[in-house]
Coordinates of C-alpha atoms and ligand atoms in Angstrom, one line a residue:
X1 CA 25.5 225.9 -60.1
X2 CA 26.9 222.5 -59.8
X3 CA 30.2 223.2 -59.9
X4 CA 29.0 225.1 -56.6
X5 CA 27.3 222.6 -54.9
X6 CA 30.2 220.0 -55.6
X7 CA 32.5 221.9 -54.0
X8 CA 30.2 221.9 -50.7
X9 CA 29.8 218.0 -50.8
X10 CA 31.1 217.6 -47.2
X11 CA 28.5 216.2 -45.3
X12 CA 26.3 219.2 -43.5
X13 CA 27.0 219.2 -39.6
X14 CA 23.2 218.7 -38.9
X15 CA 20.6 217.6 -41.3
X16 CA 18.0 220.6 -42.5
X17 CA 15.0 218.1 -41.0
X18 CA 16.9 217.6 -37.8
X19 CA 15.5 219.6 -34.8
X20 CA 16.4 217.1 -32.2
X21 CA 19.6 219.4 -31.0
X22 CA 16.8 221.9 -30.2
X23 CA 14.6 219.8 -28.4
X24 CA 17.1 218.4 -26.3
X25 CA 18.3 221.9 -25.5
X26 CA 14.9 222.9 -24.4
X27 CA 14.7 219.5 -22.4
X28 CA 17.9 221.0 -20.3
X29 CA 16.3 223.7 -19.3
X30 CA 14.3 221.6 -16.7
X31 CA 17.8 221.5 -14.9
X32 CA 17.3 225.2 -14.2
X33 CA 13.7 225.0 -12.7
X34 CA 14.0 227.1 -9.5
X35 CA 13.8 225.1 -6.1
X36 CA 15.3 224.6 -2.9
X37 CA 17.1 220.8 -2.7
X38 CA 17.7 219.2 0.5
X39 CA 21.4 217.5 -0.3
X40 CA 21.3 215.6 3.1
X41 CA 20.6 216.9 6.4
X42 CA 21.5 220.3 7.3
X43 CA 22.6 220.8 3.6
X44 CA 20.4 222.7 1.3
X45 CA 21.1 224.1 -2.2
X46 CA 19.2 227.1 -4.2
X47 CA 19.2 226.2 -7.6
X48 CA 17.7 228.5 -10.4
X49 CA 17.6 231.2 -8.4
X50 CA 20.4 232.6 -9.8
X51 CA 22.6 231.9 -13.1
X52 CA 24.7 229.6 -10.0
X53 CA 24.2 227.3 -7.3
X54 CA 23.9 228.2 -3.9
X55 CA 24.7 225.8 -1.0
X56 CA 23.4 226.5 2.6
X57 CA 25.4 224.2 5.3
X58 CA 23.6 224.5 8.5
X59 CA 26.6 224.8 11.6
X60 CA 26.6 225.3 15.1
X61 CA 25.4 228.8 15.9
X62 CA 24.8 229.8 12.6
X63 CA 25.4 228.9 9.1
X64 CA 27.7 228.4 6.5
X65 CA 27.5 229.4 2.3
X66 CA 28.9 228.2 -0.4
X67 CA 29.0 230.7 -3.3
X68 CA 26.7 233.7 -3.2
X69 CA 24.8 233.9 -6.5
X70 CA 25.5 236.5 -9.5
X71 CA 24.3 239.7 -7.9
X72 CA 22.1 241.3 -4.3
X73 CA 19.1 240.5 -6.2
X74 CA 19.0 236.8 -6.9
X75 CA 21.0 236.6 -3.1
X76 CA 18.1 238.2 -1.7
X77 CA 16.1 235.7 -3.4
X78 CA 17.8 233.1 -2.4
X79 CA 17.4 234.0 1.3
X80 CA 14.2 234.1 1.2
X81 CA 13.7 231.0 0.0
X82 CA 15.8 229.5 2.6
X83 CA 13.7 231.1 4.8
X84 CA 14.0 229.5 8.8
X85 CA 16.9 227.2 7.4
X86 CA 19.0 229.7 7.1
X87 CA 20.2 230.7 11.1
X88 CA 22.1 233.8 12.0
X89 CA 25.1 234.6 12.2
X90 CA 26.5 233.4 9.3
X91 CA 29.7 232.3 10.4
X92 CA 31.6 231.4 6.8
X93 CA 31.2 232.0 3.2
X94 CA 33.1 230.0 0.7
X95 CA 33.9 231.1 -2.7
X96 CA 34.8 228.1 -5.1
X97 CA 35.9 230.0 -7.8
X98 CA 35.8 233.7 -8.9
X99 CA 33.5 233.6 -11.2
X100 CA 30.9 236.8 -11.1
X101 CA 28.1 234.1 -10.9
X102 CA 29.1 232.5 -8.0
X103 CA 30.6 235.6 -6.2
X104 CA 28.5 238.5 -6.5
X105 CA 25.9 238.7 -3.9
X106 CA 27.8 237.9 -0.8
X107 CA 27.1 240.9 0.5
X108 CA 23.1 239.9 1.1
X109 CA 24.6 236.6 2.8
X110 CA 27.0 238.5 5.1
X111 CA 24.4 240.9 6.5
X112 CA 25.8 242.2 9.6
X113 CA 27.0 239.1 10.7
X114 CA 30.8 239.3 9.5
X115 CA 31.5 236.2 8.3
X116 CA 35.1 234.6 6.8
X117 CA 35.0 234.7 3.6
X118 CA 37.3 231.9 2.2
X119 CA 39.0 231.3 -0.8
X120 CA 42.2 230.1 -3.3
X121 CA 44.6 232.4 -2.5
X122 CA 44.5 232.1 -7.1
X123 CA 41.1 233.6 -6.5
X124 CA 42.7 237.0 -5.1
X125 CA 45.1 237.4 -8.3
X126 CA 42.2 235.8 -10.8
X127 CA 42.3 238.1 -13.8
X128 CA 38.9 238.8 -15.0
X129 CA 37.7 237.6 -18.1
X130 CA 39.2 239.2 -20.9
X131 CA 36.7 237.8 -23.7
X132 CA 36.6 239.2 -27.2
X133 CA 35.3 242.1 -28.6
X134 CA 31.3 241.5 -29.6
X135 CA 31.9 241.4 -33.6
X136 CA 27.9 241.6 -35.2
X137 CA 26.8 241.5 -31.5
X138 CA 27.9 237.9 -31.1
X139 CA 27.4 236.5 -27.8
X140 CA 27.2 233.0 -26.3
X141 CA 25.0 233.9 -23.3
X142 CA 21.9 235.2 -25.5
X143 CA 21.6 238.3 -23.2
X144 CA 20.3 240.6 -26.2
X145 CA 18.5 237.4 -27.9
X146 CA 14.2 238.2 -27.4
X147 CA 12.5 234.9 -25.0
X148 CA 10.9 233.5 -28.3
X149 CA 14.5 232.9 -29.6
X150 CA 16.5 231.7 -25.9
X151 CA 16.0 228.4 -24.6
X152 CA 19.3 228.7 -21.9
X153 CA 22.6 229.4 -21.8
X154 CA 23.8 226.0 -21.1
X155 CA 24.4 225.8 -17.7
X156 CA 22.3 228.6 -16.5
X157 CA 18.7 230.0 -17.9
X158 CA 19.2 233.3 -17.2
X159 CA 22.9 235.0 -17.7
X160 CA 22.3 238.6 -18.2
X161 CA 18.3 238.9 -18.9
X162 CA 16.6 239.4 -15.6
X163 CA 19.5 239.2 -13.3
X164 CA 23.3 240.6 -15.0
X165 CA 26.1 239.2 -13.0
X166 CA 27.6 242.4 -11.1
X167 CA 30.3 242.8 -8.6
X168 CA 28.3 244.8 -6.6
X169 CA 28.1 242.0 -3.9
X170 CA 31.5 240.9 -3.7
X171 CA 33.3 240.7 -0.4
X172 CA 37.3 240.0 -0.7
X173 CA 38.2 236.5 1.0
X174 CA 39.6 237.0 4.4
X175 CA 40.7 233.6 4.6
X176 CA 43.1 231.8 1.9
X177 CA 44.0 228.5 1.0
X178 CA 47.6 228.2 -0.4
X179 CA 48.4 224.7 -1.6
X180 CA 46.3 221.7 -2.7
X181 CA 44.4 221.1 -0.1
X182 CA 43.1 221.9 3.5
X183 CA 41.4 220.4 6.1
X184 CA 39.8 222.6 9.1
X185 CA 36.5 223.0 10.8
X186 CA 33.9 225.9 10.7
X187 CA 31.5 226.3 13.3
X188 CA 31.8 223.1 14.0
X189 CA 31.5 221.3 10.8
X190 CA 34.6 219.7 9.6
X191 CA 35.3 220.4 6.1
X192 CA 38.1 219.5 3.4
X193 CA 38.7 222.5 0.7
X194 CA 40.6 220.6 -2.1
X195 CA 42.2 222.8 -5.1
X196 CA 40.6 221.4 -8.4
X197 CA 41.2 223.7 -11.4
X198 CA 39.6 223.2 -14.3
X199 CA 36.7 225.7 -16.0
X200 CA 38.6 228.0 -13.2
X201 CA 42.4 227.6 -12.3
X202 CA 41.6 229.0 -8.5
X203 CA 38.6 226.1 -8.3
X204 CA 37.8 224.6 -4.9
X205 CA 35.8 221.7 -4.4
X206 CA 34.4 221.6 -0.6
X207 CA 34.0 218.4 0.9
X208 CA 32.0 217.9 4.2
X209 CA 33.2 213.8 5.7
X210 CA 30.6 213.7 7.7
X211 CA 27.7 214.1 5.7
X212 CA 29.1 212.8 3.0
X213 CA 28.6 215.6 0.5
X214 CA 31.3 217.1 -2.4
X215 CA 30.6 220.8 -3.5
X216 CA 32.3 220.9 -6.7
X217 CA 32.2 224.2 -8.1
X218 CA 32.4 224.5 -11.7
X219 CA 35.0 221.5 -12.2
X220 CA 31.7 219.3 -12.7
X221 CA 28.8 220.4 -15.0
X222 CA 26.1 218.4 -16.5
X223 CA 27.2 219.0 -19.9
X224 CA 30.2 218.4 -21.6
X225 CA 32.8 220.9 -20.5
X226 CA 33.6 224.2 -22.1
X227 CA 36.9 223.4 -22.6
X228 CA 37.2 226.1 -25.0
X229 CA 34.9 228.5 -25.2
X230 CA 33.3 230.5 -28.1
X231 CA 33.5 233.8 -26.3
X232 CA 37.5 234.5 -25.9
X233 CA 38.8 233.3 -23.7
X234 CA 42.4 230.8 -23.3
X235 CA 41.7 227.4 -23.2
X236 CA 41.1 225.7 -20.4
X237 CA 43.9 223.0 -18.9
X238 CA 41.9 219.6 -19.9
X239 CA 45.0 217.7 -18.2
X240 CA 44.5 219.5 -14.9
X241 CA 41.1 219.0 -15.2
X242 CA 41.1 215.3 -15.3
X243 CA 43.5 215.3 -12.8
X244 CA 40.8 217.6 -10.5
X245 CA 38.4 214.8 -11.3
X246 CA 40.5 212.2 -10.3
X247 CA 40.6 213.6 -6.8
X248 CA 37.1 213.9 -6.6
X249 CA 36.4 210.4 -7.3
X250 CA 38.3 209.1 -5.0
X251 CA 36.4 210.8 -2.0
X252 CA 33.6 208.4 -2.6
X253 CA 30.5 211.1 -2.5
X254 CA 27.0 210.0 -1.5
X255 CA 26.0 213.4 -3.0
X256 CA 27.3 216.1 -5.1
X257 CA 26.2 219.7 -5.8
X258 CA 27.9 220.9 -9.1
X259 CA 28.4 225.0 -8.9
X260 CA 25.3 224.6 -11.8
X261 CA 22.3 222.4 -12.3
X262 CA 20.7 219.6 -10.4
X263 CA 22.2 217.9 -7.2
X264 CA 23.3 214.2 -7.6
X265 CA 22.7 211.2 -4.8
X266 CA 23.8 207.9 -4.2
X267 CA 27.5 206.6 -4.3
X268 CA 27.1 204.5 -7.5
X269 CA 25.7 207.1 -9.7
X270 CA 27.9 209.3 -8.2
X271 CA 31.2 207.6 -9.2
X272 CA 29.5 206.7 -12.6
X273 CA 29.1 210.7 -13.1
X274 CA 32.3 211.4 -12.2
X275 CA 34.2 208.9 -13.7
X276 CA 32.6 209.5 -17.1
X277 CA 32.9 213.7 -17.1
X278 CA 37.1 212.3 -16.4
X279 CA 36.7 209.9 -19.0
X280 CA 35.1 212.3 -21.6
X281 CA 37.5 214.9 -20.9
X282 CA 41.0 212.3 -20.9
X283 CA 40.0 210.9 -23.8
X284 CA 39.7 213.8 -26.4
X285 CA 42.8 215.0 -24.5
X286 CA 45.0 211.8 -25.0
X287 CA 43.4 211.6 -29.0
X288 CA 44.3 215.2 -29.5
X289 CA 48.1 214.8 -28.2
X290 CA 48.2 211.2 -30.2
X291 CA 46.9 212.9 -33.3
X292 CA 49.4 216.3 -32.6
X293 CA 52.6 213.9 -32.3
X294 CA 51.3 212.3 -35.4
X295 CA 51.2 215.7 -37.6
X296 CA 47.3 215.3 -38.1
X297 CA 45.4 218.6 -38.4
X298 CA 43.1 220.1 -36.3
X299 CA 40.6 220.2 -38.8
X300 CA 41.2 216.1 -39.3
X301 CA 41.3 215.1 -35.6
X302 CA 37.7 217.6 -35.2
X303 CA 36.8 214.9 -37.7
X304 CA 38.4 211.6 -36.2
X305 CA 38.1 212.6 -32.5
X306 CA 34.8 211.1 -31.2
X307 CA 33.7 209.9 -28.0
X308 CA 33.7 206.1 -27.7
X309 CA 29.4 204.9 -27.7
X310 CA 29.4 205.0 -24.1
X311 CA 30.4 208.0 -23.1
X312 CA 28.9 209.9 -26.2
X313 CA 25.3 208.7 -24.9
X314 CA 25.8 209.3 -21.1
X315 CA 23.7 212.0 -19.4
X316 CA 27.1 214.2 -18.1
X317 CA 28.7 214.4 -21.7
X318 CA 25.6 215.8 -23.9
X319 CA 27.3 219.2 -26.0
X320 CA 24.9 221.8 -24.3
X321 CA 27.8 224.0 -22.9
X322 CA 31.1 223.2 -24.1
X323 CA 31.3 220.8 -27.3
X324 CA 34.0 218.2 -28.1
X325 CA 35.1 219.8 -31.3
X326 CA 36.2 222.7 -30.2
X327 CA 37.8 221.0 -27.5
X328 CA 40.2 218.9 -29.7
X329 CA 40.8 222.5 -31.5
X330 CA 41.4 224.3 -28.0
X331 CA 43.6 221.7 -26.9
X332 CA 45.7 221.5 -30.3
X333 CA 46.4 225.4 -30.0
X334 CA 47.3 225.2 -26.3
X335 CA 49.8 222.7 -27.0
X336 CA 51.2 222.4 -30.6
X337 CA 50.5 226.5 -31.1
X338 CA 48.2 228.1 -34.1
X339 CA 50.4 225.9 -37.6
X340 CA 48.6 222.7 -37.8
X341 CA 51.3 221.7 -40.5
X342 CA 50.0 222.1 -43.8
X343 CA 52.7 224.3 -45.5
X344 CA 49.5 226.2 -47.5
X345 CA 49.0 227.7 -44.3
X346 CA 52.3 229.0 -43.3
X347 CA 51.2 232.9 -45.2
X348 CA 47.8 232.1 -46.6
X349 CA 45.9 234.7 -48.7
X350 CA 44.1 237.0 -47.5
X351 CA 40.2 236.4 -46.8
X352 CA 39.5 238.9 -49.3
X353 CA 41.9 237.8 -52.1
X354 CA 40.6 234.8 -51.7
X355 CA 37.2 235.7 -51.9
X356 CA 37.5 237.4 -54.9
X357 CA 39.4 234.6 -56.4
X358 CA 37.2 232.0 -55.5
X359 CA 34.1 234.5 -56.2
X360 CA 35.8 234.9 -60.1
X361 CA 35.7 230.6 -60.5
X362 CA 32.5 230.1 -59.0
X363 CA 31.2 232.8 -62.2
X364 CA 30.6 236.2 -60.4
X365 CA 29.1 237.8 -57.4
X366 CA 25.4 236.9 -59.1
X367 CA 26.7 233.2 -59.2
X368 CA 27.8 232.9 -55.5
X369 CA 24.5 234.4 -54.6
X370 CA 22.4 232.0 -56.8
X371 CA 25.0 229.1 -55.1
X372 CA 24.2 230.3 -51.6
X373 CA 20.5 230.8 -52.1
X374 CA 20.4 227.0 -53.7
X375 CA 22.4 225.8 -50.5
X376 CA 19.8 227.3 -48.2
X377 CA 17.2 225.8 -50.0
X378 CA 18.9 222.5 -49.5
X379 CA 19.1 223.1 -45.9
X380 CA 23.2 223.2 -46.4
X381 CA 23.3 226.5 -44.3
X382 CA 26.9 226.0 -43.3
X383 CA 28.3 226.6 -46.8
X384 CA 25.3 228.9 -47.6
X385 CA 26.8 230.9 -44.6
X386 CA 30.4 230.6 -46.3
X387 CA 29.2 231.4 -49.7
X388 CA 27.4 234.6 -48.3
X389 CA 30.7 235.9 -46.8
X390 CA 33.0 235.3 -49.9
X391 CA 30.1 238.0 -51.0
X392 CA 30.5 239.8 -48.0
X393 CA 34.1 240.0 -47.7
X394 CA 34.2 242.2 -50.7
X395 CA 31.1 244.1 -50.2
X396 CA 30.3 244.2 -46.4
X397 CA 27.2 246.4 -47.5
X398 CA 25.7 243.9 -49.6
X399 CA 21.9 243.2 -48.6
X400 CA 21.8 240.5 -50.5
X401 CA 24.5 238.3 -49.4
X402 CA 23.7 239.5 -45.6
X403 CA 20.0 238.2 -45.9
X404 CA 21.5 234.9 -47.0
X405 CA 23.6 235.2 -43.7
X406 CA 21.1 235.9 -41.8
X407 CA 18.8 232.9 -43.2
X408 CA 22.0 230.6 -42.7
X409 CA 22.8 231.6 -38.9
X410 CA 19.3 231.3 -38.2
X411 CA 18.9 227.5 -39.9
X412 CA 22.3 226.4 -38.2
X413 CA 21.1 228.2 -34.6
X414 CA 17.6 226.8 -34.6
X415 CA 18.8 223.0 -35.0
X416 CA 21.6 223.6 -32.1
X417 CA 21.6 221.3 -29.3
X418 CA 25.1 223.7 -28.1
X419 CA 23.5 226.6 -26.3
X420 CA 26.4 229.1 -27.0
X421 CA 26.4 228.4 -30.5
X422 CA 22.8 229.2 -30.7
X423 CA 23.3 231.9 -28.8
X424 CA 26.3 233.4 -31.1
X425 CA 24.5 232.4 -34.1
X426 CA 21.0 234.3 -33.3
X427 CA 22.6 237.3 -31.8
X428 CA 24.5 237.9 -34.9
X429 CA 21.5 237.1 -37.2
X430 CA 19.6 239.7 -35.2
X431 CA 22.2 242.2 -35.2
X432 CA 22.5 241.8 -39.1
X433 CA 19.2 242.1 -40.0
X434 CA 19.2 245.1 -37.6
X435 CA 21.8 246.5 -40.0
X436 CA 19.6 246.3 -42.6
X437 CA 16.2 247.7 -41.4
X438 CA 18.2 250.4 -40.5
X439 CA 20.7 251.0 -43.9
X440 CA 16.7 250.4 -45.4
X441 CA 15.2 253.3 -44.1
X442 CA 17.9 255.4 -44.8
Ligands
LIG501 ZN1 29.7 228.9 -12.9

């Protein structure tokens, strides 16, 4: 047993008594409380109606929208609640990316009224999301997860559980931007669509002069940015990204509507915002690159690369959606490829010759057990989780090592402050200890 527990000394990720990632998850999710902003006026955005943000711009003879929601449903919603604001014919609906959250209920907007629908050209040859096949149900949006276990899904509260994001609303773009950026005027309201990839290559932020007002898409999230995300897909350009930023800070925004989560005012706090989502985003970019060209791992820059005091602690930067680990490890793949050096790696064993290797030293299956059941009870549920799958690398049925999987996910999910972590760690408790009700009553 100690001879186990020495080889886990590496400090646990979160301490066993630690629920503060929790409750500051479950704080967030005021940031989805449905309501109806007024930006400035003639501007109105719909937030938690939907898994997205919808933007009403009221124009001459009619009205203007800027992304449509995930599905009919939530757009219906959503037109209710703008109610009288919302005047007929709508003359123009802007996608700023193609995501299914933002694009899917364009339809309800469109009515009979015909409206341009405008776009990145990139938006018409966007590939959908490949994502990765759902191994022990994992899934970063908690769709399957019961309400007592999801708090959000980090930039949205209700991805896939009342509402599912369908395509069943979608109306192709009419009207493409090509290059960088555009100015023209849409029933009378002069508008700026400026190209700013980022989460989405195809991003467009809209900027309205007149009133002041920046619609960012998903290029600006309250939350640190998914840079690379859990659920499969290729990392996202962090270098274009800040580069996106860039340009959006220079337009000097009195207000800003991010494509989720509350609205922002006041031209100070707006360039604070901005400048520190840049800031967060350059700097574990520039470390990573620093740390490639000087033959660190990833696994040592996850360790060395931490945001400076000031921009760990501001409001913009907290891990809720994407996390700054997995950013440094996204960014070192992207650009120095999958070695990271270590000539170990080059044609490691196998996960099961390991296993049974490491399962032999450590005295036997019984052992690893014992060791795994002695780490949960110390709260060390990260190598509690390891030491259940040297087990369960051999013997995928065993029951034993899969309840001390279970018990693991579930302590590292509960003390998340990362809502797709929790997410992918729950689901895949759930869908475990699914497996064995059922292999039970066999
Ligand atoms: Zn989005």
């Amino acid at each position: 047993m100690a001879i186990v527990s020495t080889l886990g000394m590496t400090a646990p990720a979160l301490a066993a008594d630690d629920f503060s990632g929790h409750d500051k998850l479950k704080a967030h999710s005021e940031e989805f409380r449905k309501r109806v902003v007024e930006v400035t006026e003639g501007v109105y955005t719909a937030i938690g109606y939907s898994a997205s943000n919808v933007t009403l711009i009221q124009a001459e003879g009619g009205s203007i929208i800027v992304d449509t929601s995930a599905n009919p449903v939530d757009a219906k919603a959503i037109v209710e609640a703008f109610g009288d604001r919302m005047a007929h014919p709508v003359r123009a609906i802007i996608y700023t990316h193609n995501h299914p959250d933002h694009t899917g209920g364009a339809t309800i907007f469109a009515g009979d009224d015909k409206p341009e629908i405008y776009s990145h050209k990139l938006l018409v040859t966007a590939k959908p999301d490949t994502g990765r096949g759902r191994r022990d149900g994992g899934d970063a949006f908690g769709t399957a997860l019961p309400d007592d276990q999801f708090i959000n899904a980090g930039t949205q509260l209700e991805y896939g559980r009342v509402t599912p994001h369908t395509r069943e609303g979608f109306l192709p773009p009419t009207q493409t931007l090509d290059g960088e950026e555009e100015s023209l005027a849409i029933a009378g309201v002069p508008l700026q669509l400026i190209l700013t990839p980022g989460e989405a290559d195809e991003n467009i932020s809209v900027w309205l002069p007149d009133r002041e007002v920046l619609i960012a898409g998903d290029v600006f999230l309250k939350s640190f940015p998914n840079i690379a995300p859990l659920r499969g897909l290729p990392t996202r350009p962090a270098d274009k990204w800040v580069a996106s930023l860039d340009k959006l800070i220079a337009l000097n925004a009195e207000h800003v509507v991010p494509g989720h989560m509350s609205t922002l005012a006041g031209v100070e706090e707006v360039k604070d915002a901005l400048t520190a989502y840049r800031d967060g985003i350059k700097f574990v970019y520039d470390k990573t690159m620093e740390g490639i060209s000087k033959g660190k791992t990833p696994d040592e820059l996850v360790q060395e690369v931490k945001l400076p005091a000031r921009l760990a602690q501001h409001p913009y930067l907290q891990e809720y959606y994407g996390t700054v680990a997995w950013a440094v490890r996204g960014i070192y793949s992207q650009n120095a490829g999958w070695f990271g050096g270590n000539p170990t790696h080059i044609f490691p064993l196998t996960d099961r010759e390991r296993a049974e290797k490491v399962v032999a030293l450590a005295g036997g299956k019984e052992k690893m057990l014992e060791g795994a059941e002695a780490s949960l009870s110390a709260g060390e549920f990260q190598w509690a989780a390891e030491q259940a799958d040297y087990i369960l690398v051999m013997e995928p049925q065993n029951s034993e090592a899969t309840k001390a999987k279970v018990r693991a996910l579930r302590g590292l999910g509960q003390r998340q402050m990362n809502a797709t972590a929790r997410n992918y760690y729950l689901t895949v408790a759930r869908s475990l200890e699914k497996g064995l009700q059922a292999s039970d009553s066999k």
